[in-house]
Backbone as a ProteinNet text record, in pm:
[ID]
protein_1_A
[PRIMARY]
MKMRFVVWLLVLPLLLSACGEDAYEYPNVLTDVIDLQTDDTGTARYLITDEGVKWNIRSRTGLDGLAPDTVYRTVTMYAPLTSVEEAEREVMLYNTKLVTSPIPRPAERFGEIKTDPVAIQSIWRSGRYLNLILQVKVKDQKHAYDFVEDAVETNTDGSHVLRLTLYHDRNNDVEGFDQRVYLSVPLWAYSDVLREGDKIVFRLNTYKEGMTEREYLY
[TERTIARY]
-57.9	-153.2	-144.4	-192.3	-165.9	-249	-179.8	-270.2	-272	-335.7	-388.3	-353.8	-324.4	-298.4	-408	-453.5	-571.6	-544.5	-639.2	-591.2	-721.5	-855.3	-967.8	-991.5	-1094.4	-1121.5	-1189.6	-1138.3	-1161.1	-1192.6	-1339.9	-1371.9	-1425.2	-1409.1	-1456.2	-1480	-1641.7	-1701.7	-1629	-1620	-1559.6	-1640.6	-1573	-1655.5	-1640.7	-1575.9	-1562.2	-1743.3	-1774.9	-1920.2	-1920	-2007.6	-2028.7	-2068.2	-1963.8	-1974.5	-1934.7	-1960.4	-1881	-1768.1	-1660.8	-1505.1	-1489.4	-1585.2	-1565.8	-1569	-1680.8	-1744.6	-1636.3	-1566.9	-1526.5	-1390.5	-1313	-1183.3	-1102.4	-1025.8	-1003.5	-864.4	-895.6	-784.4	-635.6	-531.2	-450	-430.1	-495.3	-495	-405.2	-346.2	-233.4	-308	-220.8	-253.6	-140.4	-153.9	5.6	-81.2	29.9	30.9	47.8	-29.4	-12.6	-76.3	-74	-143.4	-229.9	-333.7	-483.5	-499.5	-490.4	-529.7	-666	-708.8	-864.4	-821.2	-924.3	-920.8	-1008	-1059.4	-1070.3	-1256	-1305.6	-1450.1	-1443.5	-1320.8	-1345.9	-1333.4	-1307.6	-1325.5	-1176.8	-1181.5	-1064	-1031.7	-906.1	-857.1	-736.7	-635.3	-490.9	-443.6	-389.8	-286.6	-133.8	-72.2	71.9	144	238.7	293.7	415	488.6	612.2	737.4	738.2	854.6	804.3	672.9	651.9	579.6	513.8	443.3	303.7	249.5	100.8	18.9	-89.2	-188.9	-310.4	-358.1	-528.9	-629.2	-745.4	-795.2	-908.5	-985.7	-1091.8	-1204.2	-1280.2	-1382.9	-1501.1	-1570.8	-1679.3	-1767.1	-1871.2	-1934.4	-1912.9	-1912.9	-1841.9	-1722.8	-1656	-1543.6	-1542.3	-1669.1	-1682.9	-1725.8	-1742.4	-1782.8	-1653.4	-1514.3	-1433.3	-1362.4	-1275.5	-1224.9	-1139.5	-1185.1	-1114.1	-970.1	-881.3	-724.3	-649.5	-668.8	-658.1	-583.9	-464.5	-377.3	-421.1	-480.5	-513.4	-400.2	-361.6	-251.6	-345.7	-341.2	-414.6	-362.9	-444	-445.1	-481.2	-451.4	-580.7	-551.7	-636.7	-666.1	-687	-633	-658.4	-563.3	-624.1	-561.9	-513.9	-395.3	-341.1	-418.3	-464.7	-525.1	-448.1	-312.1	-214.4	-63	25.6	156	205.6	305.3	359.2	448.8	502.5	554.6	474	330.3	263.6	236.1	244.5	209.4	99.6	-26.7	-133.9	-128.7	-132.5	-130.2	-258.7	-335.6	-469.7	-508	-583.2	-602.8	-723.9	-808.8	-951	-927.7	-985.7	-963.5	-1092.8	-1056.6	-1163.1	-1218.8	-1083.1	-1116.7	-999.3	-1050.3	-925.6	-967.8	-886.9	-918.9	-793.2	-807.9	-715.2	-634	-496.8	-359.9	-371.3	-369.5	-317.4	-187.6	-188.8	-75.6	-45.5	-85.3	-75.3	84.4	78.7	243.1	264.7	397	442.6	423.1	401.5	403.1	511.2	570.1	641.3	611.7	654.6	632.8	529.4	561.1	497.8	372.2	320.7	188.9	112.4	146.6	76.5	13.3	-96.9	-78.6	-45.6	-73.8	6	31	194	190.1	198.3	113.5	38.3	122.6	183.5	256.1	219.7	68.1	29.2	124.8	127.5	190.3	111.5	224.4	219.1	276	247.4	334.4	391.7	520.4	549.8	545.4	483.7	448.8	576.4	580.3	655.2	686.3	805.4	843.5	929.8	910.6	993.7	987.7	1071.1	1110.1	1085.5	972.8	962.5	925.8	969.3	926.2	954.4	850.6	846.1	780.4	761.3	696.2	774.8	753.4	818.9	656.4	658.7	531.7	555.4	418.1	388.4	291.4	305.1	199.5	201.4	107.1	139	-4.5	38	-71.1	-102.5	-249.2	-258.4	-387.3	-360.3	-454.9	-598.4	-709.6	-837.9	-919.7	-1042.8	-1189.5	-1315.3	-1311.6	-1448.9	-1414.1	-1284.7	-1295.6	-1207.8	-1220.4	-1143.3	-1010.2	-901.3	-768.6	-726	-621.7	-578.4	-436.3	-400.7	-250.4	-192.9	-58.6	-4.9	150.2	202.4	340.8	407.9	504.8	569.5	690.7	716.4	833.4	918.3	1038.1	1104.7	1211.3	1290.9	1393.3	1447.6	1487.1	1572.5	1691.3	1784.5	1952.9	2015	2141.2	2219.7	2356.7	2426.2	2561.5	2667.3	2801.1	2889.8	2917.6	2884.1	2939.5	2821.7	2725.1	2602.9	2472.9	2494.5	2401.9	2298.4	2151.8	2065.7	2010.2	1964	1889.9	1759.3	1634	1496.5	1476.5	1423.8	1373.2	1198.1	1153	1015.2	956.7	853.9	780.8	643.8	601.9	464	371.8	286.3	194.1	62	-1.8	-96	-147.4	-291.2	-373.8	-493.9	-487.4	-595.3	-718.6	-708.9	-814.8	-921.9	-813.3	-843.5	-902.2	-901.2	-960	-900.7	-974.4	-956.5	-841.5	-728.6	-688.1	-735	-791	-915.7	-839.7	-871.6	-823.8	-726.4	-642.5	-538.4	-622.8	-585.3	-641.5	-503.7	-484.6	-393.7	-422.3	-309.9	-338.9	-194.2	-266	-168.5	-148.1	-3.2	39.7	138.9	153.6	263.9	306.9	427.1	488	513.5	457	464.4	612.6	717	870.9	861.1	794.1	773.1	762.3	744.4	688.5	828.5	935.6	1089.3	1174.4	1118	1167.2	1297	1258.8	1334.3	1478.8	1447.4	1563.6	1611.1	1592.1	1657.5	1710.2	1814.1	1873.9	1946	1947.7	1961.7	2118.6	2081.9	2192.7	2179.7	2072.6	2016.9	1964.2	1924.1	1866.7	1747.2	1651.4	1533.7	1539.8	1496.9	1529	1367.7	1304.8	1183.8	1125.9	1088.8	1034.4	926.7	895.9	781	759.9	646.7	635	600.4	645.8	614.8	572.2	484.6	425.8	581.3	647.4	795	930.9	943.6	1064.2	1021.4	914.1	923.4	944	1005.3	1045.6	1159.2	1132	1250	1258.1	1366	1360.4	1415.2	1397.7	1429.4	1500.3	1602.4	1664.5	1674.3	1615.3	1638.6	1702.2	1752.4	1817.8	1716.5	1722.7	1635.7	1709.6
612.3	671.8	707.7	850.1	911.4	830.6	753.6	691.4	765.6	778.6	848.9	742.2	824.5	755.5	771.2	704.2	736.6	688.8	741.1	696.2	659.3	625.2	650.1	496.2	461.9	304.7	265.3	129	35.6	-113.3	-155.9	-268.4	-339.5	-461.1	-559.9	-667.3	-743.6	-833.6	-976.4	-1058.3	-1182.2	-1293.4	-1333.1	-1467.4	-1581.7	-1609.7	-1771	-1787	-1912.5	-1948	-2033.4	-2026.3	-2081.5	-2243.6	-2314.2	-2437.9	-2546.1	-2656.6	-2721.4	-2775.5	-2792.6	-2798.8	-2919.8	-3027	-3147.8	-3148.7	-3015.1	-3019	-2913.8	-2833.2	-2711.1	-2747.3	-2752.6	-2764.5	-2622.6	-2540.7	-2426.2	-2368.2	-2255.3	-2270.5	-2214	-2201.3	-2121.5	-1989.4	-1950.8	-1809.9	-1757.5	-1616.1	-1546.9	-1402.3	-1352.8	-1250.9	-1139.8	-1031.8	-952.3	-782.2	-724.6	-550.7	-543.1	-490.9	-501.9	-383.5	-353.7	-200.2	-303.5	-204.4	-245.7	-145.3	-166.4	-94.9	-94.8	39.7	31.7	71.7	33.3	83.3	199.3	224	366.3	386	259	260.9	261.4	252.3	241.4	103.2	6	-154.1	-170.6	-235.5	-315.6	-403.5	-395	-460.9	-533.3	-467	-525	-528.8	-641.1	-640	-637	-570.9	-519.9	-541.6	-644	-658.6	-559.2	-561.9	-470	-518.5	-663.9	-698.7	-653.6	-591.2	-564.2	-667.3	-747.2	-884.6	-800.2	-808.6	-761.3	-885.9	-895	-985.3	-927.6	-997.1	-949.5	-1019	-947.5	-955.4	-1033.4	-1183.2	-1221.1	-1141.1	-1115.2	-1031.4	-1131	-1052.1	-1088.8	-969.7	-983.5	-891.2	-811.6	-671.1	-639.8	-547.7	-541.2	-490.7	-332.5	-286.8	-198.9	-37.9	47.4	172.7	226.2	232.8	284.2	397.5	462.6	565.1	550.8	605.5	535.6	564.8	470.8	526	557	475	485.2	363.7	403.9	293.8	315.6	190	163.6	98.2	166.3	69.4	-32.5	-173.4	-237.9	-355.6	-403.9	-564.3	-652.5	-736.1	-785.4	-946.4	-1020.4	-1164.8	-1203.5	-1291.4	-1366.9	-1483.8	-1550.5	-1674.9	-1682.8	-1725.1	-1709.6	-1843.1	-1805.7	-1929.7	-1967.4	-1900.6	-1948.4	-1918.9	-1973.8	-1966.5	-1814.1	-1764.7	-1633.3	-1634.9	-1760.9	-1758.6	-1732.9	-1749.4	-1739.5	-1593	-1573.4	-1442.4	-1377	-1433.9	-1377.2	-1418.5	-1370.1	-1386.8	-1345.5	-1453.4	-1431.7	-1454.2	-1396.4	-1410.4	-1404.6	-1477.7	-1440.3	-1340.9	-1235.6	-1138.1	-1179.5	-1202.7	-1231.7	-1154.7	-1068.6	-961.2	-833.5	-737	-613.9	-487	-441	-350.9	-234.1	-112.5	-1.8	1.6	18.2	43.2	189.7	264.6	431.6	422.5	510.4	544.3	710.4	809.6	932.1	960.8	1043	1097.9	1202.8	1188.4	1214.7	1408.1	1483.9	1613.2	1681.4	1793	1871.4	1873.7	1931.8	1917.4	2064.5	2129.7	2255.7	2272.7	2174	2146.9	2080.4	2036.4	1989.3	2109.5	2108.6	2209.1	2152.9	2035.7	1998.3	1841.5	1788.8	1680.3	1549.3	1473.1	1376.4	1228.4	1172.4	1051.4	984.7	921.3	846.7	709.3	624.3	509	393.7	282	167.8	54.4	-65	-180.4	-212.5	-248.5	-269.2	-432.7	-458.3	-627.7	-632.5	-553.2	-535.4	-412.6	-417.8	-274	-347.5	-350.5	-358.3	-265.4	-283	-191.2	-283.6	-240.4	-321.9	-266.9	-252.2	-210.2	-52	35.8	179	208.4	106.6	128.7	113.7	172.7	111.2	91.9	-52.1	-104.2	-131.4	-108	-104.9	-195	-267.9	-357.1	-326.1	-247.1	-221.7	-265.1	-283.9	-317.7	-206	-185.1	-48.2	-50.3	-12.4	-16.8	42.9	-11.2	103.9	62.4	131.5	79	130.1	273.7	299.3	452.4	504.7	600.6	589.9	681.4	677.9	707.5	659.4	681.3	751	875.5	935.8	870.5	879.5	801.9	874.8	929.2	1005.2	1010.6	1053.3	1040.5	1190.8	1223.1	1362.6	1377.7	1453.1	1465.6	1551	1511.9	1588	1676	1551.4	1681.4	1550.4	1642.8	1541.7	1622.3	1539.9	1586.9	1538.1	1592.7	1579.8	1549	1455.3	1447.8	1474.8	1507.7	1553.5	1467.6	1328.8	1247.6	1266.2	1338.5	1368.8	1260.3	1172.6	1094	1147.1	1093.3	1153.4	1086.9	1129.9	1090.6	1135.1	1067.4	1106.9	1066.7	1148	1150.9	1144.8	1031.7	1054.3	1012	1075.2	1054.1	1011.9	867.3	844.6	937	987.1	1077.5	1004.5	961	903.5	988.6	1013.6	1056	965.3	914.2	828.9	875.4	1009.8	1080.9	1056.6	1049.1	1034.7	883.5	799.1	653.1	608.7	487.8	407.2	307.7	269.8	149.6	36.5	-43	-153.5	-289.9	-310.6	-427.7	-364.4	-473.5	-461.3	-469.5	-412.8	-371.2	-360.3	-444.6	-443.6	-326.4	-254.9	-141.5	-161.1	-137.8	-167	3.2	25.1	175.8	143.6	234.5	221.4	362.6	402.4	493.9	499	572.5	572.8	647	575.9	621	686.8	599.5	687.5	846	894.4	1044.5	1119.8	1032.3	1109.6	1016.8	970.3	916.3	1023.8	1178.4	1237.8	1300.2	1231.7	1289.6	1201.2	1076.2	934.1	848	791.5	702.4	569	493.1	337.2	381.4	327.5	364.5	470.8	532.2	635.2	595.7	640.4	570	655	584.1	635.4	598.3	700.5	689.3	714.2	634.8	628.7	626.8	751.9	744.8	744.1	660.6	655.8	611.5	607.8	608.4	479.5	419.5	270.3	253.6	152.4	170.9	70.7	7.5	-58.4	37	94.6	154.5	305.5	362.6	494.6	551.9	678.5	722.8	641.6	590.4	494.8	506.8	492.7	486	364.1	338.8	222.1	268.3	237	258.8	175	223	139.4	210	138	170.1	192.7	278.5	299.4	215.5
-2229.9	-2131.4	-2022.5	-1969.5	-1807.5	-1718.1	-1657.2	-1525.5	-1417.5	-1343.6	-1203.7	-1085.3	-983	-844.8	-783.9	-702.9	-590.4	-455.5	-344.1	-209	-140.2	-221.9	-181.3	-131.7	-60.3	-35.2	-118.9	-162.8	-263.2	-173	-221.4	-141.4	-242.8	-288.5	-355.8	-313.7	-362.9	-250	-268.8	-158.7	-201.9	-253.2	-329.8	-417.3	-372.1	-268.3	-245	-180.6	-237.6	-193.4	-65.5	-21.5	113.3	97	80.3	33	137.1	183.7	252.7	221.5	348.3	301.5	209.3	230.9	155.9	8.2	-11.5	-165.7	-230.8	-170.5	-247.7	-241.7	-356.6	-352.9	-403.6	-260	-271.3	-370.1	-463.3	-564.1	-480.7	-565.6	-534	-504.6	-377	-383.9	-302.6	-361.8	-304.4	-261	-154.5	-100	-89.9	-188.8	-187.6	-196.8	-162.1	-166.6	-316.2	-405.4	-535.6	-596.1	-699.8	-784.6	-849.2	-838.4	-938.1	-1067.5	-1191	-1260.9	-1338.1	-1354.4	-1448.9	-1583.1	-1681.6	-1808.9	-1839.2	-1968	-2000.3	-1940.9	-1903.3	-1876.6	-1707.7	-1629.4	-1490.1	-1444.6	-1505	-1466.2	-1433.3	-1336.2	-1303.7	-1387.9	-1451.5	-1557.8	-1540.7	-1479.4	-1441.8	-1296.5	-1256.9	-1159.7	-1176.6	-1091.6	-1164.2	-1009.5	-1022.6	-903.4	-878.5	-760.9	-763.6	-834.5	-865.3	-994	-1114.1	-1159.4	-1285.7	-1346.3	-1298.6	-1353.9	-1383.6	-1504	-1537.3	-1547.2	-1470.6	-1483.9	-1554.4	-1642.6	-1698.2	-1580.1	-1573.2	-1446.5	-1551.4	-1516.7	-1545.7	-1561.7	-1651.5	-1637.3	-1572.2	-1465	-1408.7	-1384.6	-1315.9	-1241.2	-1127.1	-1075.8	-973.5	-1007	-1132.8	-1121.9	-1199.1	-1225.7	-1273.8	-1174.2	-1199.1	-1150.4	-1059	-1094.9	-1068.5	-1126.7	-1079.9	-1148.4	-1312.6	-1410.9	-1497	-1542.9	-1583.8	-1615.1	-1483.8	-1361.3	-1274.6	-1195.4	-1142.2	-1046.4	-907.9	-846.3	-687	-619.8	-536.1	-419.7	-347.7	-375.3	-282.4	-207.1	-132.5	-66.8	-137.6	-226.7	-304.7	-277.5	-280.9	-295.2	-412.6	-496.8	-620.2	-652.5	-748.5	-777.8	-923.1	-959.8	-1104.8	-1201	-1301.8	-1357.1	-1478.1	-1478.5	-1589.7	-1526.1	-1590.4	-1531.7	-1542.5	-1497.7	-1517.2	-1646.5	-1685	-1804.5	-1920.8	-1903.3	-2053.6	-2091.5	-2208.3	-2289	-2202.5	-2243.8	-2201.9	-2038.1	-1942.2	-1808.6	-1740.6	-1668.4	-1647.9	-1463	-1405.4	-1240.2	-1231.1	-1109.3	-1069.6	-948	-940.5	-823.7	-752.2	-603.3	-496.7	-418	-385.2	-272	-321.5	-265.6	-284.1	-193	-120.6	-41	-73.5	-44	-94.5	39	-3.1	107	97.4	183.8	223.3	188.5	47	3.1	-28.8	53.9	22.4	-55.4	-130.8	-161.1	-14.7	19.3	122	89.9	234.4	192.1	292	283.8	387.5	491.6	615.4	754.4	739.7	700.2	679.5	637.6	570.5	491.8	611.5	702.2	807	929.1	968.6	1090.3	1212.9	1242.6	1338.1	1302.2	1359.1	1337.7	1446.8	1461.1	1518.1	1471.7	1579.1	1574.8	1698	1685.8	1792.3	1764.7	1859.5	1856.6	1774.7	1729.5	1633.3	1655.5	1636.3	1639.6	1520.3	1489.2	1367.5	1353.5	1258.5	1185.2	1070.6	1005.5	885.6	788	779.4	669.6	583.7	412.2	328	225.5	165.3	23	-90	-184.4	-292.5	-402.5	-517.8	-628.8	-616.2	-638.4	-633.9	-485.3	-398.4	-267.5	-167.6	-45.7	104.4	153.9	180.4	207.6	363.7	429.8	597.5	626.7	724	810	930.4	977.3	1133.1	1212.2	1330.1	1432.9	1523.4	1510.1	1573.5	1691.5	1797	1919.8	1852.5	1872.3	1824.1	1887.7	1873.8	1945.6	1855.1	1870.4	1752.4	1684	1694.9	1625.5	1498.4	1393.9	1276.2	1270.4	1247.1	1278.9	1131.1	1155.5	998.4	987.7	882.8	880.7	724.2	734.9	623.7	644.9	534.3	564.1	559.4	625.4	644.6	574.8	475.1	442.8	502	587.2	695.6	604.6	502.7	450.1	312.4	211.1	115.1	117.6	173	185	88.7	49.4	-74.6	27.6	4.8	67.3	-6.4	48.1	-55.2	-161.2	-173.3	-270.9	-368.6	-376.9	-449.3	-447.4	-327.3	-308.7	-220.4	-211.6	-124.2	-14.9	62.8	196.9	192.4	180.6	195	326.3	434.2	554.4	560.7	645.7	623	779.2	809	933	928.6	977.2	984.2	1074.9	1031.8	1066.6	1121.1	1243.7	1281.2	1386.3	1372	1464.1	1514.5	1607.3	1627.4	1718.1	1706.8	1732.1	1882.8	1956.5	2101.3	2126.7	2031.3	2048	2182.6	2226.2	2324.2	2272.2	2324.1	2299.9	2333.8	2243.7	2256.8	2219	2125.6	2020	1925.7	1877.3	1744.7	1620.1	1540.3	1410.7	1300.2	1209.2	1117.5	984.3	992.3	857.8	795.5	647.5	552.2	500.1	467.7	422.3	310.2	219	106.1	74.4	91.5	73.1	-89	-153.9	-310	-365	-347.2	-375.8	-527.5	-618.5	-749.6	-744.7	-666.6	-664.6	-653.9	-575.2	-607.2	-688.4	-829.1	-930.6	-986.3	-1016.6	-1047.8	-942.8	-827.4	-720	-685.4	-636.3	-578.6	-693.7	-656.2	-747.3	-690.1	-742.5	-715.4	-561.5	-475.7	-340.2	-272.9	-323.9	-209.3	-90.6	23	153.1	161.2	257.8	288.5	432	494.5	643.4	688.1	744.7	795.7	939.6	989.9	1130.2	1186.4	1291.2	1353.7	1465.8	1562.1	1721.2	1738	1845	1847.6	2011.6	2029.8	2190.7	2242.9	2188.5	2260.8	2280	2131.6	2133.8	2119.6	2156.2	2125.4	1980.1	1978.7	1861.8	1808.7	1660.1	1614.3	1485.9	1388.8	1275.2	1172.7	1063.7	977.1	856.8	823	695.2	599.6	468.5	337.6	221.4	153.7	13.7	-88.9	-155.3	-294	-368.9
[MASK]
++++++++++++++++++++++++++++++++++++++++++++++++++++++++++++++++++++++++++++++++++++++++++++++++++++++++++++++++++++++++++++++++++++++++++++++++++++++++++++++++++++++++++++++++++++++++++++++++++++++++++++++++++++++++++

């Protein structure tokens, strides 16, 4: 089955009841940056971790109305209902929100490359993605994020270096309060180019360091 990958907003409602703390036993809830996959009816059916573990989502209302046969990159809160060792793994999904995860585009595809500053909370390579959690100063304007493909270089030994830049347009927003932003670079888009041991060099503009870069192995 050919899956599509999308980058539109997805929010499913939080299902935790408003109960008194003494009356409610909280489940073993996890929050992960994770892939969410729908079936041919557009219903959220599976969660797939970056390590390749596939969980069945327990059926409930509010999981339908999505694009069919599609993989969404999300930050999701869920509770495992079985152990990971079981053949039929199952989770209860509580809340999910889309992570911005566009395929990088060459620099010439951008009219103007904006690199407004951010603060790095965390950047890590995981599975088929390079994941970022950023803190951005915002007030009331919508910020735009994207990934610029600066170059794919080939070294004399045949290895490759993928050079990327974070696109961030704050739309002249006032630097008011901090907002957490989740992003994932879909490295699967380079599966026909990059091999194990190749490098990814990611550039971004930060409040403290100015333009800086981080290097990761593929």
